[in-house]
Structures are given as structure tokens and as C-alpha cells.
Coordinates of C-alpha atoms in Angstrom, one line a residue:
X267 CA 47.3 140.4 78.5
X268 CA 50.9 139.6 80.0
X269 CA 50.1 138.4 83.4
X270 CA 53.2 138.0 85.7
X271 CA 52.9 135.0 88.3
X272 CA 53.8 135.4 91.7
X273 CA 56.5 133.3 93.5
X274 CA 54.0 131.2 95.1
X275 CA 52.1 130.6 91.8
X276 CA 55.4 129.3 90.1
X277 CA 56.0 126.9 93.0
X278 CA 52.4 125.5 92.8
X279 CA 52.8 124.4 89.2
X280 CA 53.8 120.9 88.3
X281 CA 57.5 120.8 87.5
X282 CA 58.9 117.5 86.6
X283 CA 62.5 116.8 87.1
X284 CA 64.3 113.5 86.9
X285 CA 67.7 112.9 88.8
X286 CA 69.5 109.8 88.1
X287 CA 72.4 108.9 90.3
X288 CA 74.4 105.7 91.2
X289 CA 76.4 105.0 94.2
X290 CA 77.6 101.8 95.9
X291 CA 75.4 101.3 99.0
X292 CA 78.2 99.5 101.0
X293 CA 80.4 102.6 100.6
X294 CA 77.5 105.4 101.6
X295 CA 76.7 105.1 105.3
X296 CA 73.9 106.8 107.3
X297 CA 76.4 109.9 107.8
X298 CA 77.3 110.3 104.2
X299 CA 75.9 113.7 102.6
X300 CA 74.2 111.6 99.8
X301 CA 72.2 109.7 102.4
X302 CA 71.2 112.9 104.2
X303 CA 70.1 114.6 101.0
X304 CA 67.9 111.5 99.9
X305 CA 66.4 111.2 103.2
X306 CA 65.4 114.9 103.0
X307 CA 64.0 114.4 99.3
X308 CA 61.9 111.5 100.8
X309 CA 60.4 113.5 103.6
X310 CA 59.4 116.1 101.3
X311 CA 55.8 115.2 100.1
X312 CA 56.4 117.2 96.9
X313 CA 59.4 114.9 95.9
X314 CA 58.9 111.5 94.7
X315 CA 61.8 109.2 95.2
X316 CA 62.3 105.8 93.7
X317 CA 65.4 103.8 94.6
X318 CA 66.3 101.0 92.2
X319 CA 68.8 98.4 93.6
X320 CA 71.0 96.4 91.1
X321 CA 73.0 93.4 91.8
X322 CA 75.8 91.9 89.8
X323 CA 75.4 89.1 87.3
X324 CA 75.3 85.5 88.8
X325 CA 77.2 82.9 87.0
X326 CA 74.3 81.4 85.0
X327 CA 73.1 84.8 83.9
X328 CA 76.5 85.9 82.5
X329 CA 77.1 82.6 80.9
X330 CA 73.6 82.7 79.0
X331 CA 74.4 86.4 78.1
X332 CA 77.9 85.6 76.7
X333 CA 76.3 82.6 74.8
X334 CA 73.6 84.6 73.2
X335 CA 76.1 87.5 72.5
X336 CA 78.6 85.2 70.9
X337 CA 76.0 82.8 69.3
X338 CA 77.5 79.9 70.9
X339 CA 76.3 77.1 73.1
X340 CA 76.4 77.8 76.9
X341 CA 78.8 74.9 77.4
X342 CA 81.4 76.5 74.8
X343 CA 81.5 79.9 76.7
X344 CA 81.5 78.3 80.4
X345 CA 85.4 78.8 80.9
X346 CA 85.2 82.4 79.4
X347 CA 82.4 83.0 81.8
X348 CA 84.2 81.4 84.8
X349 CA 87.3 83.8 84.1
X350 CA 85.1 86.8 83.6
X351 CA 83.4 86.0 87.0
X352 CA 86.6 85.5 88.7
X353 CA 88.1 88.9 87.3
X354 CA 85.0 91.1 87.8
X355 CA 82.8 89.3 90.7
X356 CA 79.9 89.8 88.2
X357 CA 79.6 93.5 88.5
X358 CA 78.0 94.7 85.2
X359 CA 80.3 97.8 84.7
X360 CA 83.5 95.7 85.2
X361 CA 82.1 92.8 82.9
X362 CA 81.5 95.3 80.2
X363 CA 84.9 96.8 80.8
X364 CA 86.7 93.5 80.8
X365 CA 85.0 92.2 77.7
X366 CA 85.8 95.5 76.0
X367 CA 89.3 94.9 77.1
X368 CA 89.6 91.4 75.6
X369 CA 88.1 92.7 72.5
X370 CA 90.7 95.5 72.2
X371 CA 93.5 93.2 72.9
X372 CA 92.3 90.9 70.2
X373 CA 91.8 88.0 72.7
X374 CA 88.1 87.9 71.8
X375 CA 87.4 88.2 68.1
X376 CA 84.6 87.8 65.8
X377 CA 84.6 84.8 63.3
X378 CA 82.6 85.1 60.1
X379 CA 83.1 81.2 59.6

């Protein structure tokens, strides 16, 4: 039997959708369309909204990450970490892009010795 569902029956089914977005909270105010949309989603009981706030790297975290990535003692990468923090303010995307630029321009290379 081929049973057709009514419109209400379709809406009553569990439908899972994941939406992932990112924005800088200091650039999106109360009157921004995104803020209004998120508020509307949060007010609807059928929509589960989870917000995850990310912050930038602090100096120690960045220095440890570089030390482990480059297989060097933390004291040896300290000046590199200082320069990267100065240029990127610890923002993860900027850190990654800056390290990639250093690598592409051969300022940061791997030594097999």
C-alpha cells in the first residue's frame, strides 16, 4: 500500500538538520539579521540551538602548540611565538594563515637533520 502523508504528518516526523555558522560577536549587534534569526530559532521549541564561543590562543598555548608541531623545546620557539602573537593577536585562523605564509615563503622550513 502506498500511503501518502498529510502535510502535518510530515512536520511531525523527526527531521535532523545541522547548521554550522561562524561570526565575530563583536561585529554582530542586537539589530543584526543574524541575531534576530538566532533569537527566533532559540524561541521555537522545535529547534535546538547550541552556541559555542571560541577565543584566540594565549601566548602559552600558542608557544606549546608550536613547540610540539616543530618538535622543538618551548624556549626555542618563544621568539617565533612572540612574532606570531604580535602579527595575529592569537586569532586561530590568522595564526594558521600566517604560519602557512611563513612556510610558503620558505621562512619556516623543515630540517631532516
